[in-house]
Amino acid sequence: MKREKKGKAVVVGGSIGGVSCAHALVAAGWEVLVLEKSAAPPTGSPTGAGLGLDPLAQRLIDSWVGATHLLRDATVPLTIDLNQATDGEKKVSWTLTRDENFNFRAAHWADLHSLLYNALPPSIFLWGHLFLSLCTSGENAGIKIKAKVLQTNETVEIAGDLLVAADGCLSSIRKIFLPDLKLRYSGYCAWRGVLDFSDNENSEIITGLQKAYPDLGKCLYFDLGYRTHVVLYELPNKRMNWIWYVGQPEPQIQRNSVTTKVSRDMIEAMLKEAEKVWAPELVKVMKATKEPFINIIYDCEPPEQVFWGNLVLVGDAAHPTTPHGVRSTNMSLLDAAVLGKCLEKWGAENLHSALEEYQSIRVPVTTKQVLHSRRMGRIKQGLVLPDRRAFDPMTASPGECEELQHKNMPFFSHVPAIVESLARCS
């Protein structure tokens, strides 16, 4: 069908979800403008951390950046999904479950963002632009956005046919349309860090860790203690990513962010507690890590609606999720791909139909995945669930341990029909 109109989309949010939407919409033939409050593209990330990409996400990224080797060079394979238990007193560990057909790849957030960003025209990005408000007159009347240019304090108005809200789990746009939808604190936070050992890969710290966790370099480790757990895996360029989930009262959000820097005293207290729970080889990695930080873990009840007129929510703005199902980034990438294909199918002149189809495809999937991720987090953290006793890795049965595996995630290997050809050919 010949399209009579080329649509213009304004994407609010220049993180991985927003950049992925830009790729998908450009591929669909849309004009795209991305607004991001950060002053410039990230060249590194002091609080950046690792993420896992599933096979479909890998194929989507390859199709957007145009060369398979670029993603492979920027990631390391995670072929094993392993859950083990550690006895904090005896400092001994044993395997609970092991899946050797995992087929994920690990990336550093900043590396993946740079890969996606560098494959787009820089002219489509407006850095240092803070979203203020929006005005819409109906489905076919377009949308107007006001934003503040942070460098000058000037307010500018930007018009488009579609607003894509990719402004994260604290989305200010979601609050406009779903004011009663509140974030749900999980009951625990995560200490996170990335240890760069590129200058000292044969050090006692690294060789000791590799002995304690012999499958590092190809394995996603979940190490479970009593009512706590750690995640550990290697990133490209000799970096080790670790995450330690600690139960505590909900901290106060600072600077509109779910991550926060910490004091030296807080770090020292954390390390003392780690010595009580984890193997000394892992604690040494935590001690050697520069600038660990705290990530407050939230999700929310999955919304039934993610579009209104010519506005649509994607990624963490649509479905904040806990990280235990390795879903957040993968859901954002697939949101972008499905949105792009729906817009390409229906065209700008049938925007409502495109967004309605997008919602009908994604909401049933993301709803189940958010709730399953929540359940996985509560199991691994040893928290109570309504239908089962709290998980104790020291006494868990084989059947209980089977719930720990990522392959149990709903729609784990599902490819939506609307993007199947794209995934198959890429």
Coordinates of C-alpha atoms in Angstrom, one line a residue:
M1 CA 0.0 0.0 0.0
K2 CA 1.3 3.4 -0.9
R3 CA 1.7 5.7 2.1
E4 CA 0.5 9.2 1.6
K5 CA 2.1 10.6 4.7
K6 CA 5.5 10.2 6.4
G7 CA 5.0 10.4 10.1
K8 CA 7.2 12.3 12.6
A9 CA 7.8 10.7 16.0
V10 CA 9.3 12.5 19.0
V11 CA 10.9 10.0 21.4
V12 CA 11.4 11.3 25.0
G13 CA 14.4 9.5 26.5
G14 CA 17.7 8.7 25.0
S15 CA 18.7 5.6 26.9
I16 CA 18.8 2.2 25.3
G17 CA 15.0 2.0 25.0
G18 CA 14.7 5.3 23.3
V19 CA 17.6 4.7 21.0
S20 CA 16.1 1.3 20.0
C21 CA 12.8 3.0 19.2
A22 CA 14.7 5.5 17.0
H23 CA 16.2 2.6 15.1
A24 CA 12.9 0.8 14.7
L25 CA 11.0 3.9 13.6
V26 CA 13.6 5.0 11.2
A27 CA 13.5 1.6 9.6
A28 CA 9.7 1.9 9.4
G29 CA 10.1 5.1 7.3
W30 CA 9.3 7.6 10.0
E31 CA 11.1 10.9 10.8
V32 CA 12.4 10.7 14.3
L33 CA 13.6 13.2 16.9
V34 CA 15.0 12.0 20.3
L35 CA 14.9 14.3 23.4
E36 CA 17.2 13.5 26.2
K37 CA 17.9 15.6 29.3
S38 CA 21.6 14.4 29.6
A39 CA 23.9 17.0 28.1
A40 CA 25.7 14.7 25.7
P41 CA 25.9 11.1 24.6
P42 CA 27.5 8.9 27.4
T43 CA 31.2 8.1 26.8
G44 CA 31.2 6.0 29.9
S45 CA 29.0 5.4 32.9
P46 CA 30.3 5.8 36.5
T47 CA 27.2 3.9 37.7
G48 CA 26.9 1.7 34.6
A49 CA 26.6 -2.0 34.9
G50 CA 26.1 -5.2 33.0
L51 CA 23.1 -6.5 31.2
G52 CA 22.1 -9.7 29.3
L53 CA 20.8 -9.9 25.8
D54 CA 18.6 -12.8 24.7
P55 CA 18.8 -14.3 21.2
L56 CA 16.0 -12.3 19.8
A57 CA 17.4 -9.0 21.1
Q58 CA 20.8 -9.9 19.6
R59 CA 19.2 -10.4 16.2
L60 CA 17.3 -7.1 16.4
I61 CA 20.4 -5.2 17.3
D62 CA 22.3 -6.8 14.4
S63 CA 19.5 -5.7 12.0
W64 CA 19.7 -2.1 13.3
V65 CA 23.5 -1.7 13.4
G66 CA 24.0 -3.5 10.1
A67 CA 26.9 -5.8 11.0
T68 CA 26.8 -8.9 13.2
H69 CA 30.4 -8.6 14.3
L70 CA 29.8 -5.3 16.0
L71 CA 27.6 -6.7 18.7
R72 CA 29.7 -9.9 19.0
D73 CA 32.8 -7.8 19.5
A74 CA 31.1 -5.7 22.2
T75 CA 29.7 -8.7 24.2
V76 CA 30.7 -12.0 25.7
P77 CA 28.7 -15.2 25.5
L78 CA 26.6 -16.5 28.4
T79 CA 25.9 -20.1 27.4
I80 CA 25.3 -21.3 31.0
D81 CA 22.5 -20.2 33.4
L82 CA 23.7 -21.5 36.8
N83 CA 22.1 -21.2 40.2
Q84 CA 24.2 -22.3 43.2
A85 CA 23.9 -22.1 47.0
T86 CA 26.6 -20.9 49.4
D87 CA 26.7 -21.7 53.1
G88 CA 27.8 -18.5 54.7
E89 CA 29.3 -20.1 57.8
K90 CA 31.2 -23.0 56.1
K91 CA 31.9 -21.0 52.9
V92 CA 31.1 -24.0 50.7
S93 CA 29.0 -23.9 47.6
W94 CA 27.0 -26.4 45.5
T95 CA 25.0 -26.4 42.3
L96 CA 21.2 -26.1 42.4
T97 CA 20.4 -25.9 38.7
R98 CA 22.5 -25.7 35.5
D99 CA 21.2 -24.9 32.0
E100 CA 23.9 -25.2 29.3
N101 CA 21.6 -23.9 26.5
F102 CA 21.3 -20.3 27.7
N103 CA 22.5 -18.5 24.5
F104 CA 22.6 -15.0 26.0
R105 CA 25.3 -12.4 25.6
A106 CA 26.6 -10.0 28.2
A107 CA 27.2 -6.3 27.6
H108 CA 28.1 -3.2 29.5
W109 CA 25.3 -0.6 29.4
A110 CA 27.6 2.1 28.0
D111 CA 29.0 -0.2 25.3
L112 CA 25.5 -1.2 24.1
H113 CA 24.3 2.3 24.1
S114 CA 27.3 3.5 22.1
L115 CA 26.8 0.7 19.6
L116 CA 23.2 1.7 19.0
Y117 CA 23.7 5.4 19.1
N118 CA 26.6 5.4 16.7
A119 CA 24.5 3.6 14.1
L120 CA 22.0 6.5 13.9
P121 CA 22.4 10.0 12.5
P122 CA 23.5 12.3 15.3
S123 CA 21.2 15.1 14.0
I124 CA 18.1 13.3 15.3
F125 CA 19.2 13.8 18.9
L126 CA 18.5 16.9 21.0
W127 CA 20.7 16.5 24.0
G128 CA 20.2 18.6 27.1
H129 CA 16.4 18.9 26.5
L130 CA 14.2 18.3 29.5
F131 CA 10.6 17.3 28.8
L132 CA 8.1 19.7 30.4
S133 CA 4.6 19.1 29.0
L134 CA 2.6 17.9 26.1
C135 CA -0.5 19.0 24.3
T136 CA -2.6 16.9 22.0
S137 CA -5.9 17.7 20.1
G138 CA -6.7 14.1 19.1
E139 CA -5.5 11.2 17.1
N140 CA -5.0 13.0 13.8
A141 CA -4.2 16.5 15.0
G142 CA -0.6 15.8 16.1
I143 CA 1.1 16.4 19.4
K144 CA 3.1 19.4 20.7
I145 CA 5.8 19.0 23.3
K146 CA 7.4 21.7 25.4
A147 CA 11.0 21.1 26.6
K148 CA 13.6 23.1 28.4
V149 CA 17.0 23.6 26.9
L150 CA 19.1 23.1 30.0
Q151 CA 22.1 25.0 28.8
T152 CA 20.1 28.2 28.2
N153 CA 16.9 27.7 30.2
E154 CA 15.0 28.4 27.0
T155 CA 11.7 26.7 26.5
V156 CA 11.1 25.2 23.0
E157 CA 8.0 23.7 21.4
I158 CA 8.3 20.6 19.2
A159 CA 5.5 19.2 17.1
G160 CA 5.0 15.6 15.8
D161 CA 2.5 13.0 14.9
L162 CA 3.5 10.6 17.7
L163 CA 5.1 10.9 21.1
V164 CA 7.0 7.8 22.3
A165 CA 7.6 7.9 26.1
A166 CA 10.9 6.0 26.7
D167 CA 11.7 8.0 29.9
G168 CA 12.3 5.1 32.2
C169 CA 10.7 3.6 35.3
L170 CA 10.3 7.0 36.9
S171 CA 8.5 8.2 33.7
S172 CA 7.0 11.7 34.1
I173 CA 4.9 11.1 31.1
R174 CA 3.4 7.9 32.6
K175 CA 2.4 9.9 35.7
I176 CA 0.3 12.2 33.5
F177 CA -1.8 9.3 32.1
L178 CA -1.6 6.8 34.9
P179 CA -1.4 9.1 38.0
D180 CA -2.6 6.3 40.4
L181 CA 0.0 3.7 39.2
K182 CA 2.7 3.7 41.8
L183 CA 6.0 2.0 41.9
R184 CA 6.2 -1.1 44.2
Y185 CA 9.3 -1.4 46.3
S186 CA 10.5 -5.0 46.2
G187 CA 11.8 -5.1 49.7
Y188 CA 15.4 -5.2 48.8
C189 CA 18.1 -3.1 47.1
A190 CA 21.1 -4.1 45.0
W191 CA 24.7 -3.2 45.6
R192 CA 26.3 -3.1 42.2
G193 CA 29.8 -2.8 40.8
V194 CA 32.0 -3.5 37.9
L195 CA 35.7 -4.4 38.5
D196 CA 38.0 -3.6 35.7
F197 CA 40.9 -6.1 35.8
S198 CA 42.3 -5.5 32.3
D199 CA 45.6 -4.3 33.8
N200 CA 45.9 -7.2 36.3
E201 CA 44.1 -10.2 34.9
N202 CA 46.5 -12.7 36.6
S203 CA 46.2 -11.1 40.0
E204 CA 45.4 -13.2 43.1
I205 CA 41.9 -11.6 43.2
I206 CA 41.0 -12.7 39.7
T207 CA 42.6 -16.1 39.8
G208 CA 40.9 -16.8 43.1
L209 CA 37.5 -15.8 41.8
Q210 CA 38.0 -17.9 38.7
K211 CA 38.8 -20.9 40.9
A212 CA 35.7 -20.3 43.0
Y213 CA 33.5 -19.7 40.0
P214 CA 35.2 -21.8 37.3
D215 CA 32.7 -21.1 34.5
L216 CA 33.2 -17.3 34.5
G217 CA 33.5 -16.0 30.9
K218 CA 30.6 -18.1 29.7
C219 CA 28.2 -18.3 32.7
L220 CA 25.5 -16.2 34.4
Y221 CA 26.0 -17.1 38.1
F222 CA 23.2 -16.7 40.6
D223 CA 24.7 -17.5 44.1
L224 CA 22.0 -17.9 46.8
G225 CA 22.5 -17.5 50.5
Y226 CA 20.0 -17.3 53.3
R227 CA 17.5 -14.6 52.3
T228 CA 20.0 -12.9 50.0
H229 CA 21.7 -13.6 46.6
V230 CA 24.4 -12.4 44.3
V231 CA 24.7 -12.3 40.5
L232 CA 28.1 -12.5 38.9
Y233 CA 29.3 -12.6 35.2
E234 CA 32.1 -11.3 33.1
L235 CA 31.8 -8.4 30.7
P236 CA 33.9 -7.6 27.6
N237 CA 37.4 -6.0 28.0
K238 CA 38.2 -7.9 31.2
R239 CA 35.5 -6.5 33.5
M240 CA 33.6 -8.3 36.2
N241 CA 30.0 -7.4 37.0
W242 CA 28.6 -8.2 40.4
I243 CA 25.2 -7.5 42.0
W244 CA 24.3 -8.2 45.6
Y245 CA 20.7 -8.1 46.7
V246 CA 20.2 -7.0 50.3
G247 CA 16.8 -6.8 52.1
Q248 CA 16.2 -3.4 53.8
P249 CA 13.6 -0.7 54.3
E250 CA 12.9 1.4 51.3
P251 CA 15.5 4.2 50.8
Q252 CA 14.4 7.6 49.8
I253 CA 14.9 8.3 46.1
Q254 CA 17.4 11.0 45.5
R255 CA 17.6 13.2 42.4
N256 CA 14.8 11.4 40.6
S257 CA 16.9 8.3 40.2
V258 CA 16.7 4.7 41.4
T259 CA 20.5 4.5 41.7
T260 CA 22.5 6.4 44.3
K261 CA 26.1 6.9 45.1
V262 CA 27.2 6.0 48.6
S263 CA 29.7 7.1 51.2
R264 CA 32.9 5.3 52.2
D265 CA 31.3 4.4 55.5
M266 CA 28.4 2.7 53.8
I267 CA 30.8 0.7 51.6
E268 CA 32.8 -0.4 54.6
A269 CA 29.6 -1.6 56.4
M270 CA 28.5 -3.4 53.2
L271 CA 31.9 -5.2 53.0
K272 CA 31.8 -6.3 56.6
E273 CA 28.4 -7.9 56.0
A274 CA 29.6 -9.5 52.8
E275 CA 32.4 -11.3 54.7
K276 CA 29.7 -13.0 56.8
V277 CA 27.8 -14.3 53.8
W278 CA 30.0 -14.9 50.8
A279 CA 33.1 -16.7 49.8
P280 CA 36.3 -14.7 50.5
E281 CA 37.2 -14.7 46.8
L282 CA 34.0 -12.8 45.9
V283 CA 34.4 -10.4 48.8
K284 CA 37.9 -9.5 47.5
V285 CA 36.3 -8.5 44.2
M286 CA 33.8 -6.3 46.0
K287 CA 36.6 -4.6 47.9
A288 CA 38.7 -4.0 44.8
T289 CA 35.7 -2.4 42.9
K290 CA 35.8 1.4 42.5
E291 CA 32.6 3.3 43.2
P292 CA 30.1 0.6 43.9
F293 CA 26.6 2.0 44.1
I294 CA 23.1 1.1 45.3
N295 CA 20.2 0.3 42.9
I296 CA 16.7 0.5 44.5
I297 CA 14.6 -2.4 43.1
Y298 CA 11.1 -1.5 41.9
D299 CA 8.4 -2.7 39.7
C300 CA 4.7 -1.9 39.4
E301 CA 1.4 -3.6 38.7
P302 CA 1.4 -4.0 34.9
P303 CA -0.9 -1.5 33.3
E304 CA -3.7 -2.7 30.9
Q305 CA -3.3 0.4 28.7
V306 CA 0.0 1.8 27.3
F307 CA -1.3 4.3 24.6
W308 CA -3.6 7.3 24.6
G309 CA -4.4 9.0 21.2
N310 CA -1.0 9.6 19.7
L311 CA 1.1 8.8 22.7
V312 CA 2.6 5.4 23.6
L313 CA 4.7 4.1 26.5
V314 CA 7.6 1.8 25.9
G315 CA 10.3 0.0 27.9
D316 CA 10.6 0.7 31.6
A317 CA 8.1 3.6 31.2
A318 CA 5.4 1.1 30.3
H319 CA 6.4 -1.8 32.5
P320 CA 9.0 -1.3 35.3
T321 CA 10.3 -4.7 36.2
T322 CA 12.7 -6.3 38.7
P323 CA 15.9 -7.6 37.1
H324 CA 15.7 -11.3 38.0
G325 CA 14.2 -12.5 34.7
V326 CA 16.9 -10.6 32.7
R327 CA 14.0 -8.9 31.0
S328 CA 14.2 -5.1 31.3
T329 CA 16.5 -4.4 28.3
N330 CA 15.2 -7.2 26.3
M331 CA 11.6 -6.1 26.8
S332 CA 12.6 -2.5 25.7
L333 CA 14.3 -3.8 22.5
L334 CA 11.3 -5.9 21.6
D335 CA 8.8 -3.1 22.4
A336 CA 10.7 -0.9 19.9
A337 CA 10.7 -3.6 17.2
V338 CA 7.0 -4.3 17.5
L339 CA 6.2 -0.6 17.6
G340 CA 8.2 -0.1 14.5
K341 CA 6.6 -2.9 12.6
C342 CA 3.1 -1.9 13.6
L343 CA 3.7 1.7 12.4
E344 CA 5.2 0.4 9.2
K345 CA 2.2 -1.9 8.6
W346 CA -0.5 0.7 9.3
G347 CA 1.2 4.0 8.3
A348 CA 1.0 7.4 9.9
E349 CA -2.6 7.9 8.6
N350 CA -3.8 4.9 10.7
L351 CA -1.9 5.7 13.9
H352 CA -4.6 4.5 16.2
S353 CA -4.8 1.1 14.6
A354 CA -1.0 0.8 14.8
L355 CA -0.9 1.6 18.5
E356 CA -3.9 -0.6 19.2
E357 CA -2.1 -3.5 17.6
Y358 CA 1.1 -2.7 19.4
Q359 CA -0.7 -2.7 22.7
S360 CA -2.6 -6.0 22.0
I361 CA 0.7 -7.7 21.2
R362 CA 2.9 -6.4 24.0
V363 CA 0.7 -6.0 27.1
P364 CA -0.2 -9.7 27.5
V365 CA 3.5 -10.6 27.2
T366 CA 5.0 -7.9 29.4
T367 CA 2.3 -8.4 32.1
K368 CA 3.2 -12.0 32.6
Q369 CA 7.0 -11.3 32.4
V370 CA 6.8 -8.5 35.0
L371 CA 4.9 -10.7 37.4
H372 CA 7.2 -13.7 36.8
S373 CA 10.3 -11.6 37.4
R374 CA 8.8 -10.4 40.6
R375 CA 8.2 -14.0 41.7
M376 CA 11.7 -15.1 40.7
G377 CA 13.1 -12.2 42.8
R378 CA 11.1 -13.2 45.8
I379 CA 12.1 -16.8 45.5
K380 CA 15.8 -16.1 45.2
Q381 CA 15.7 -13.5 48.0
G382 CA 13.9 -16.0 50.3
L383 CA 10.8 -13.9 50.7
V384 CA 7.3 -15.3 51.4
L385 CA 4.9 -16.1 48.5
P386 CA 1.2 -16.8 48.9
D387 CA 1.4 -20.3 47.3
R388 CA 4.7 -21.7 48.7
R389 CA 7.1 -21.5 51.6
A390 CA 10.0 -19.1 51.5
F391 CA 12.8 -20.6 49.4
D392 CA 15.8 -21.9 51.5
P393 CA 18.7 -22.9 49.3
M394 CA 20.1 -25.1 52.1
T395 CA 17.0 -27.4 52.2
A396 CA 15.3 -26.8 48.8
S397 CA 14.0 -29.8 46.9
P398 CA 15.0 -30.4 43.2
G399 CA 11.5 -29.3 42.2
E400 CA 11.8 -26.1 44.1
C401 CA 15.1 -25.4 42.5
E402 CA 13.7 -25.8 39.0
E403 CA 11.8 -22.6 39.5
L404 CA 15.1 -20.7 39.6
Q405 CA 15.8 -21.2 35.9
H406 CA 15.4 -18.3 33.4
K407 CA 13.9 -20.6 30.8
N408 CA 10.7 -20.7 32.8
M409 CA 10.0 -17.1 31.9
P410 CA 6.7 -16.8 30.0
F411 CA 7.3 -16.2 26.3
F412 CA 11.0 -16.9 26.9
S413 CA 11.7 -17.8 23.3
H414 CA 8.6 -16.4 21.7
V415 CA 9.0 -14.2 18.6
P416 CA 6.0 -12.1 17.7
A417 CA 4.7 -12.8 14.2
I418 CA 5.0 -9.2 13.2
V419 CA 8.8 -9.2 13.8
E420 CA 9.4 -12.9 12.9
S421 CA 10.7 -12.2 9.4
L422 CA 13.0 -9.4 10.7
A423 CA 14.4 -11.8 13.4
R424 CA 14.8 -14.6 10.9
C425 CA 16.6 -12.7 8.2
S426 CA 19.0 -10.8 10.4

